[in-house]
Amino acid sequence: MADSRSEAGTPDSSSDGEGGIRARIAVLPGDGVGPEVVAAGLQVLQAAMRLDRTLKLEFDELPWNSNYYRAHGRMMPEDGLDRLREYDAIYLGAVGDPALPFHVPVWGLILPIRQAFDQYVNLRPVRLLHGVRGVLRDAVAPDIDMLVVRENTEGEYAGKGDLLFPGTPRETALQTAVYSRHGVERVVRYAFELARKEGRPLASVSKANALNYSGVFWDRIVDEISFDYPDVPAETLLVDAAALYMVTQPQRFGIIVAPNLYGDILTDLGAGIAGGMGLAASANLNPEGTAPSMFEPIHGSAPDIAGKGMANPLAAIWAAAMMLGHLGRPDWEERIVGAIESVVERGACLTRDLGGTAGTAEVTQAVAAALSEAV
Ligand code: ATP
């Protein structure tokens, strides 16, 4: 099946008019397994460039991670966002460090990038590949093949709130969920467009029974926009029901659109039913191309396996493929995802999370080799 999905946006890079692209990529390896899986993704992109001279990618590695924070008191330099803005795309590994509070790397690097660059679409494929034995016993490829469009700049992750009476017995945390008409409309419209383009049904997820302001508002906007897409079969689900159906009836879903928090949680569930964290990729898209988009595996820094050469590189390689799709080469996105699938289907070279014994390097090599075979 064609996987030219992340090219729904406008490419940031320049094209030579003959399908060739030239793009500068900021590489943020990050922490833990991040550098290991990013190296794997870069190796596969280099292999693609050797096979197709019209792909011209330049990479600049930026050492902004938790060690940088320890040395400088911040996750990136003060002008970090200005520097990133100069690139055509950002390729991120993972950030997180057991010695730091959870929110430091996330609020110091990832969320500022998503918000400053208006990467309002977080696109996460949930797809059970041929050859992967998923945890849902009865499901086999292509039963699980959905694409989650997560709102990525506001909702519960807008960073608005307060801590009242800190340090007293009356301590009270307020975390405000922000739902703007502009923010909801644009992501919902993106999802409808994608559903139309792919000829697939759309499920919108909210929690309008309990969240009488934000949930009802989200549903109302989805309802309004659905009138512009009479050809797209659409349904509205409560997030709890959506979680249940993802497990009991995964075939039901095509495109899912969800507010930030629900999208985050549902896509980890999605990773769970589609082969695990080692296979789950994501794109943070600025669909209009007014700032760079960012591509990353959805897993974290996995400190328990970091430095051992055993991390599954496939999610990061898949994210690199989505980057090529966004930059204007959906053919290469499809080819790389095809190479991933053929390695998984053969089953001879898999990391431990997929039941094999191979290391990161061997799996990466196998994908690069499969890419050459496919040409
Ligand atoms: P962080 O705090 O950075 O989010 P974490 O360990 O809490 O790190 P994840 O990194 O998402 O969260 O890891 C969750 C589990 O999945 C861990 O057991 C980890 O080893 C496993 N895991 C994550 N990524 C991979 C990978 N690429 N290959 C194999 N296993 C992975």
Short mmCIF file of C-alpha atoms and ligand atoms in Angstrom, two decimals:
data_model
loop_
_atom_site.label_atom_id
_atom_site.label_comp_id
_atom_site.label_asym_id
_atom_site.label_seq_id
_atom_site.Cartn_x
_atom_site.Cartn_y
_atom_site.Cartn_z
CA MET A 1 0.00 0.00 0.00
CA ALA A 2 1.24 3.46 -0.79
CA ASP A 3 2.54 5.21 2.26
CA SER A 4 2.86 8.68 0.90
CA ARG A 5 0.96 10.09 3.79
CA SER A 6 3.09 12.66 5.46
CA GLU A 7 3.31 14.65 2.25
CA ALA A 8 -0.06 16.19 2.94
CA GLY A 9 1.83 19.37 3.81
CA THR A 10 3.75 21.81 1.69
CA PRO A 11 7.39 20.81 1.37
CA ASP A 12 9.77 23.21 3.11
CA SER A 13 12.67 22.26 0.91
CA SER A 14 13.58 23.38 -2.57
CA SER A 15 12.92 21.19 -5.57
CA ASP A 16 14.93 21.15 -8.79
CA GLY A 17 11.74 20.74 -10.78
CA GLU A 18 12.59 17.16 -11.71
CA GLY A 19 11.63 15.55 -8.42
CA GLY A 20 15.04 16.12 -6.86
CA ILE A 21 15.21 17.81 -3.50
CA ARG A 22 17.82 19.75 -1.64
CA ALA A 23 17.26 20.15 2.07
CA ARG A 24 19.19 21.05 5.21
CA ILE A 25 18.27 18.95 8.21
CA ALA A 26 18.91 19.85 11.85
CA VAL A 27 19.69 16.63 13.71
CA LEU A 28 18.97 16.48 17.44
CA PRO A 29 20.08 13.03 18.64
CA GLY A 30 19.10 13.83 22.24
CA ASP A 31 19.47 11.38 25.12
CA GLY A 32 19.60 7.66 25.87
CA VAL A 33 18.86 5.56 22.80
CA GLY A 34 18.18 8.77 20.81
CA PRO A 35 21.73 9.01 19.34
CA GLU A 36 21.73 5.28 18.52
CA VAL A 37 18.47 5.31 16.59
CA VAL A 38 19.16 8.66 14.91
CA ALA A 39 22.49 7.30 13.64
CA ALA A 40 20.50 4.39 12.18
CA GLY A 41 18.04 6.73 10.46
CA LEU A 42 20.88 8.78 9.00
CA GLN A 43 22.58 5.64 7.75
CA VAL A 44 19.43 4.67 5.84
CA LEU A 45 19.04 8.19 4.45
CA GLN A 46 22.68 8.07 3.28
CA ALA A 47 21.94 4.74 1.59
CA ALA A 48 18.94 6.34 -0.14
CA MET A 49 21.11 9.24 -1.30
CA ARG A 50 23.65 6.81 -2.76
CA LEU A 51 20.86 5.11 -4.70
CA ASP A 52 19.28 8.35 -5.90
CA ARG A 53 21.60 11.24 -6.64
CA THR A 54 18.64 13.64 -6.88
CA LEU A 55 18.25 13.42 -3.09
CA LYS A 56 20.54 16.06 -1.68
CA LEU A 57 20.34 16.23 2.09
CA GLU A 58 22.76 17.99 4.41
CA PHE A 59 22.81 17.24 8.11
CA ASP A 60 23.93 19.44 11.01
CA GLU A 61 24.09 17.73 14.38
CA LEU A 62 23.17 19.88 17.38
CA PRO A 63 24.15 18.62 20.84
CA TRP A 64 21.11 19.93 22.69
CA ASN A 65 20.14 17.35 25.28
CA SER A 66 20.13 16.67 29.01
CA ASN A 67 23.93 16.88 29.24
CA TYR A 68 23.72 20.28 27.60
CA TYR A 69 21.19 21.19 30.29
CA ARG A 70 23.59 20.08 33.03
CA ALA A 71 26.34 22.24 31.54
CA HIS A 72 24.29 25.32 30.62
CA GLY A 73 21.09 25.23 32.70
CA ARG A 74 18.96 25.02 29.56
CA MET A 75 18.17 22.37 26.95
CA MET A 76 19.14 24.57 24.01
CA PRO A 77 20.90 27.91 23.59
CA GLU A 78 18.91 31.11 23.91
CA ASP A 79 18.87 31.53 20.13
CA GLY A 80 18.13 27.81 19.62
CA LEU A 81 14.74 28.32 17.99
CA ASP A 82 16.12 31.02 15.67
CA ARG A 83 18.86 28.65 14.57
CA LEU A 84 16.45 25.77 14.00
CA ARG A 85 14.18 27.99 11.94
CA GLU A 86 16.89 28.16 9.27
CA TYR A 87 16.53 24.45 8.49
CA ASP A 88 14.12 22.65 6.19
CA ALA A 89 13.32 19.96 8.76
CA ILE A 90 14.35 18.67 12.17
CA TYR A 91 15.19 15.04 12.91
CA LEU A 92 14.94 14.23 16.62
CA GLY A 93 15.91 11.12 18.57
CA ALA A 94 14.50 11.32 22.08
CA VAL A 95 15.05 13.39 25.19
CA GLY A 96 14.72 12.30 28.79
CA ASP A 97 17.08 11.61 31.66
CA PRO A 98 16.30 9.65 34.81
CA ALA A 99 18.27 12.20 36.85
CA LEU A 100 16.14 15.14 35.71
CA PRO A 101 12.48 15.89 36.40
CA PHE A 102 10.25 14.59 33.57
CA HIS A 103 9.13 18.05 32.47
CA VAL A 104 12.62 19.58 31.99
CA PRO A 105 13.57 18.01 28.62
CA VAL A 106 10.00 18.11 27.35
CA TRP A 107 9.40 21.77 28.23
CA GLY A 108 13.00 22.76 27.47
CA LEU A 109 13.11 21.38 23.93
CA ILE A 110 10.20 19.46 22.41
CA LEU A 111 7.18 21.56 23.33
CA PRO A 112 8.82 24.94 22.56
CA ILE A 113 9.75 23.63 19.09
CA ARG A 114 6.25 22.30 18.41
CA GLN A 115 4.65 25.53 19.52
CA ALA A 116 7.09 28.09 18.09
CA PHE A 117 7.04 26.40 14.68
CA ASP A 118 3.30 25.89 14.71
CA GLN A 119 3.67 22.15 14.19
CA TYR A 120 0.00 21.75 14.86
CA VAL A 121 -0.39 18.30 13.33
CA ASN A 122 1.20 15.34 15.04
CA LEU A 123 0.85 12.53 12.57
CA ARG A 124 1.29 9.02 13.93
CA PRO A 125 0.81 5.93 11.79
CA VAL A 126 -0.49 2.91 13.72
CA ARG A 127 0.09 0.05 11.35
CA LEU A 128 0.64 -3.63 12.01
CA LEU A 129 3.24 -4.72 9.48
CA HIS A 130 3.20 -8.10 7.80
CA GLY A 131 5.28 -10.45 9.90
CA VAL A 132 4.76 -8.72 13.24
CA ARG A 133 2.96 -10.80 15.84
CA GLY A 134 0.89 -8.17 17.62
CA VAL A 135 -0.53 -8.49 21.10
CA LEU A 136 -4.06 -8.68 19.68
CA ARG A 137 -4.13 -12.38 18.92
CA ASP A 138 -6.72 -12.25 16.17
CA ALA A 139 -5.41 -9.20 14.38
CA VAL A 140 -3.00 -9.57 11.49
CA ALA A 141 -1.89 -7.10 8.85
CA PRO A 142 -3.72 -5.26 7.37
CA ASP A 143 -6.34 -5.26 10.15
CA ILE A 144 -4.53 -2.49 12.01
CA ASP A 145 -3.82 0.42 9.73
CA MET A 146 -4.84 3.78 11.07
CA LEU A 147 -3.37 7.22 11.02
CA VAL A 148 -3.75 9.39 14.09
CA VAL A 149 -3.85 13.17 13.66
CA ARG A 150 -3.11 14.56 17.09
CA GLU A 151 -3.55 18.27 17.82
CA ASN A 152 -0.06 19.32 18.78
CA THR A 153 0.07 22.91 20.01
CA GLU A 154 -2.68 23.49 22.54
CA GLY A 155 -5.19 21.48 24.57
CA GLU A 156 -3.82 20.16 27.81
CA TYR A 157 -0.22 20.78 26.71
CA ALA A 158 -0.53 24.54 26.27
CA GLY A 159 1.42 25.07 29.48
CA LYS A 160 -1.17 27.37 31.01
CA GLY A 161 -2.07 27.15 34.65
CA ASP A 162 -0.84 28.00 38.11
CA LEU A 163 0.34 26.56 41.38
CA LEU A 164 -1.55 28.26 44.18
CA PHE A 165 -0.39 28.36 47.80
CA PRO A 166 2.81 26.42 47.02
CA GLY A 167 4.37 24.58 49.91
CA THR A 168 1.30 24.91 52.11
CA PRO A 169 -1.36 22.32 52.94
CA ARG A 170 -3.65 24.24 50.54
CA GLU A 171 -1.32 23.69 47.56
CA THR A 172 -3.46 23.63 44.43
CA ALA A 173 -2.36 22.92 40.85
CA LEU A 174 -4.36 24.37 37.97
CA GLN A 175 -3.67 23.07 34.44
CA THR A 176 -5.78 24.85 31.88
CA ALA A 177 -6.70 23.04 28.67
CA VAL A 178 -6.69 25.54 25.81
CA TYR A 179 -9.06 24.93 22.89
CA SER A 180 -9.20 27.81 20.40
CA ARG A 181 -11.49 27.86 17.38
CA HIS A 182 -8.47 28.54 15.17
CA GLY A 183 -6.52 25.65 16.73
CA VAL A 184 -9.31 23.09 16.56
CA GLU A 185 -10.54 24.08 13.11
CA ARG A 186 -7.18 23.79 11.41
CA VAL A 187 -6.33 20.34 12.74
CA VAL A 188 -9.81 18.96 12.14
CA ARG A 189 -9.80 20.29 8.60
CA TYR A 190 -6.39 18.72 8.03
CA ALA A 191 -7.81 15.37 9.18
CA PHE A 192 -10.87 15.63 6.94
CA GLU A 193 -8.65 16.49 3.96
CA LEU A 194 -6.45 13.48 4.72
CA ALA A 195 -9.49 11.21 5.06
CA ARG A 196 -10.80 12.45 1.72
CA LYS A 197 -7.44 12.04 0.01
CA GLU A 198 -7.02 8.51 1.35
CA GLY A 199 -10.67 7.56 0.91
CA ARG A 200 -10.89 6.46 4.53
CA PRO A 201 -13.36 7.07 7.36
CA LEU A 202 -12.69 9.65 10.05
CA ALA A 203 -13.21 9.20 13.79
CA SER A 204 -13.06 12.28 15.98
CA VAL A 205 -12.22 11.66 19.63
CA SER A 206 -13.26 13.85 22.55
CA LYS A 207 -14.83 13.63 25.98
CA ALA A 208 -17.88 15.81 25.56
CA ASN A 209 -19.95 14.04 28.22
CA ALA A 210 -17.62 15.10 31.05
CA LEU A 211 -15.80 18.10 29.58
CA ASN A 212 -18.80 20.35 29.10
CA TYR A 213 -16.81 23.28 27.71
CA SER A 214 -13.80 21.99 25.78
CA GLY A 215 -15.27 18.63 24.76
CA VAL A 216 -18.56 20.08 23.57
CA PHE A 217 -16.68 22.84 21.72
CA TRP A 218 -14.42 20.32 19.92
CA ASP A 219 -17.41 18.23 18.85
CA ARG A 220 -19.34 21.28 17.65
CA ILE A 221 -16.47 22.37 15.41
CA VAL A 222 -16.07 18.83 14.02
CA ASP A 223 -19.76 18.85 13.27
CA GLU A 224 -19.57 22.20 11.47
CA ILE A 225 -16.59 21.17 9.36
CA SER A 226 -18.13 17.81 8.47
CA PHE A 227 -20.67 19.67 6.30
CA ASP A 228 -17.83 20.56 3.93
CA TYR A 229 -16.96 16.86 3.61
CA PRO A 230 -20.19 14.99 2.91
CA ASP A 231 -18.16 12.31 1.11
CA VAL A 232 -16.11 11.44 4.24
CA PRO A 233 -17.81 8.99 6.62
CA ALA A 234 -17.26 10.53 10.06
CA GLU A 235 -18.08 9.52 13.61
CA THR A 236 -17.52 11.09 17.01
CA LEU A 237 -16.29 8.87 19.84
CA LEU A 238 -15.65 9.45 23.51
CA VAL A 239 -12.00 8.80 24.24
CA ASP A 240 -12.76 5.90 26.56
CA ALA A 241 -14.82 4.18 23.86
CA ALA A 242 -12.12 4.91 21.28
CA ALA A 243 -9.54 3.17 23.50
CA LEU A 244 -11.81 0.14 23.80
CA TYR A 245 -12.52 -0.03 20.06
CA MET A 246 -8.84 0.31 19.16
CA VAL A 247 -8.36 -2.99 20.97
CA THR A 248 -11.60 -4.78 20.11
CA GLN A 249 -12.29 -3.47 16.60
CA PRO A 250 -9.10 -1.95 15.20
CA GLN A 251 -10.35 -2.52 11.64
CA ARG A 252 -12.96 0.15 12.31
CA PHE A 253 -10.44 2.99 12.13
CA GLY A 254 -8.92 4.86 9.20
CA ILE A 255 -8.08 8.42 10.24
CA ILE A 256 -8.43 9.46 13.88
CA VAL A 257 -8.34 13.12 14.96
CA ALA A 258 -7.89 13.87 18.64
CA PRO A 259 -6.97 16.66 21.07
CA ASN A 260 -3.38 16.71 22.29
CA LEU A 261 -3.63 14.61 25.46
CA TYR A 262 -5.93 11.94 24.05
CA GLY A 263 -3.86 11.70 20.90
CA ASP A 264 -0.74 11.18 22.98
CA ILE A 265 -2.27 8.39 25.05
CA LEU A 266 -4.12 6.67 22.21
CA THR A 267 -0.98 6.50 20.09
CA ASP A 268 0.93 4.68 22.82
CA LEU A 269 -1.98 2.28 22.87
CA GLY A 270 -1.66 2.18 19.10
CA ALA A 271 2.05 1.35 19.41
CA GLY A 272 1.07 -1.41 21.82
CA ILE A 273 -1.25 -3.08 19.33
CA ALA A 274 1.03 -2.56 16.34
CA GLY A 275 4.33 -4.10 17.37
CA GLY A 276 5.50 -1.89 20.22
CA MET A 277 7.47 1.31 20.77
CA GLY A 278 10.29 0.22 18.50
CA LEU A 279 8.05 0.60 15.45
CA ALA A 280 6.08 3.78 16.23
CA ALA A 281 7.06 6.86 14.24
CA SER A 282 5.71 10.39 14.19
CA ALA A 283 5.80 13.66 12.30
CA ASN A 284 5.21 17.07 13.86
CA LEU A 285 3.97 18.99 10.86
CA ASN A 286 3.65 22.63 10.03
CA PRO A 287 1.45 21.86 7.02
CA GLU A 288 1.79 25.34 5.49
CA GLY A 289 5.58 25.13 5.56
CA THR A 290 5.99 28.47 7.36
CA ALA A 291 8.54 26.84 9.69
CA PRO A 292 10.37 23.50 9.76
CA SER A 293 8.53 20.32 10.66
CA MET A 294 10.04 17.77 13.04
CA PHE A 295 10.27 13.98 12.73
CA GLU A 296 10.87 11.56 15.61
CA PRO A 297 10.14 8.10 16.93
CA ILE A 298 7.43 8.30 19.57
CA HIS A 299 9.44 6.34 22.11
CA GLY A 300 11.49 8.07 24.77
CA SER A 301 15.15 7.80 25.69
CA ALA A 302 14.68 4.22 27.01
CA PRO A 303 17.46 4.50 29.62
CA ASP A 304 17.01 0.82 30.51
CA ILE A 305 18.51 -0.26 27.17
CA ALA A 306 20.59 2.81 26.23
CA GLY A 307 24.20 2.29 25.23
CA LYS A 308 23.76 -1.45 24.72
CA GLY A 309 23.28 -1.40 20.96
CA MET A 310 19.96 -3.20 21.29
CA ALA A 311 17.42 -0.43 20.61
CA ASN A 312 15.06 -1.06 17.74
CA PRO A 313 15.95 1.55 15.09
CA LEU A 314 12.84 0.97 12.93
CA ALA A 315 10.68 3.72 14.45
CA ALA A 316 13.43 6.29 13.89
CA ILE A 317 14.03 5.01 10.35
CA TRP A 318 10.29 5.21 9.66
CA ALA A 319 10.30 8.81 10.99
CA ALA A 320 13.16 9.60 8.59
CA ALA A 321 11.03 8.16 5.79
CA MET A 322 8.15 10.44 6.76
CA MET A 323 10.58 13.35 6.60
CA LEU A 324 11.42 12.50 2.99
CA GLY A 325 7.70 12.31 2.23
CA HIS A 326 7.14 15.74 3.71
CA LEU A 327 10.13 17.19 1.89
CA GLY A 328 8.55 16.21 -1.40
CA ARG A 329 9.66 12.62 -2.02
CA PRO A 330 6.72 10.38 -1.08
CA ASP A 331 8.21 7.74 -3.39
CA TRP A 332 11.17 7.45 -1.05
CA GLU A 333 8.95 7.41 2.01
CA GLU A 334 7.17 4.44 0.50
CA ARG A 335 10.42 2.71 -0.42
CA ILE A 336 11.92 3.02 3.03
CA VAL A 337 8.72 1.87 4.76
CA GLY A 338 8.65 -1.01 2.24
CA ALA A 339 12.23 -1.92 3.19
CA ILE A 340 11.29 -1.87 6.89
CA GLU A 341 8.35 -4.12 6.17
CA SER A 342 10.39 -6.58 4.17
CA VAL A 343 12.97 -6.89 6.97
CA VAL A 344 10.21 -7.44 9.52
CA GLU A 345 8.39 -9.91 7.30
CA ARG A 346 11.49 -12.00 6.70
CA GLY A 347 11.96 -12.14 10.46
CA ALA A 348 15.64 -13.10 10.27
CA CYS A 349 17.03 -9.85 11.65
CA LEU A 350 14.95 -8.34 14.44
CA THR A 351 15.71 -6.70 17.76
CA ARG A 352 14.62 -8.28 21.03
CA ASP A 353 11.43 -6.26 21.38
CA LEU A 354 10.24 -7.97 18.19
CA GLY A 355 11.34 -11.41 19.32
CA GLY A 356 14.76 -11.48 17.65
CA THR A 357 18.35 -11.33 18.86
CA ALA A 358 19.85 -8.76 16.47
CA GLY A 359 21.32 -5.44 17.53
CA THR A 360 20.58 -1.92 16.29
CA ALA A 361 23.45 -1.99 13.78
CA GLU A 362 22.45 -5.27 12.13
CA VAL A 363 18.82 -4.24 11.73
CA THR A 364 19.89 -0.91 10.24
CA GLN A 365 22.18 -2.71 7.83
CA ALA A 366 19.34 -5.06 6.86
CA VAL A 367 17.03 -2.14 6.06
CA ALA A 368 19.73 -0.42 3.98
CA ALA A 369 20.33 -3.69 2.11
CA ALA A 370 16.60 -4.20 1.51
CA LEU A 371 16.48 -0.70 0.08
CA SER A 372 19.12 -1.57 -2.50
CA GLU A 373 17.31 -4.78 -3.42
CA ALA A 374 14.12 -2.85 -4.06
CA VAL A 375 15.75 -0.52 -6.57
P1 ATP B 1 11.56 8.57 28.75
O1 ATP B 1 11.63 8.96 30.18
O2 ATP B 1 12.64 9.21 27.93
O3 ATP B 1 10.19 8.70 28.14
P2 ATP B 1 11.00 5.76 29.20
O4 ATP B 1 11.88 4.53 29.33
O5 ATP B 1 10.16 6.14 30.34
O6 ATP B 1 11.92 6.97 28.72
P3 ATP B 1 10.34 4.92 26.61
O7 ATP B 1 11.68 5.34 26.17
O8 ATP B 1 9.22 5.24 25.71
O9 ATP B 1 10.01 5.54 27.99
O10 ATP B 1 10.40 3.35 26.88
C1 ATP B 1 9.32 2.56 27.31
C2 ATP B 1 9.73 1.10 27.20
O11 ATP B 1 9.87 0.75 25.82
C3 ATP B 1 11.09 0.79 27.84
O12 ATP B 1 11.06 -0.49 28.42
C4 ATP B 1 12.05 0.79 26.68
O13 ATP B 1 13.16 -0.05 26.85
C5 ATP B 1 11.17 0.30 25.53
N1 ATP B 1 11.63 0.94 24.29
C6 ATP B 1 11.52 2.25 23.98
N2 ATP B 1 12.08 2.50 22.80
C7 ATP B 1 12.59 1.33 22.34
C8 ATP B 1 13.30 0.95 21.17
N3 ATP B 1 13.60 1.84 20.22
N4 ATP B 1 13.66 -0.33 21.04
C9 ATP B 1 13.35 -1.25 21.99
N5 ATP B 1 12.68 -0.96 23.11
C10 ATP B 1 12.30 0.32 23.30
#
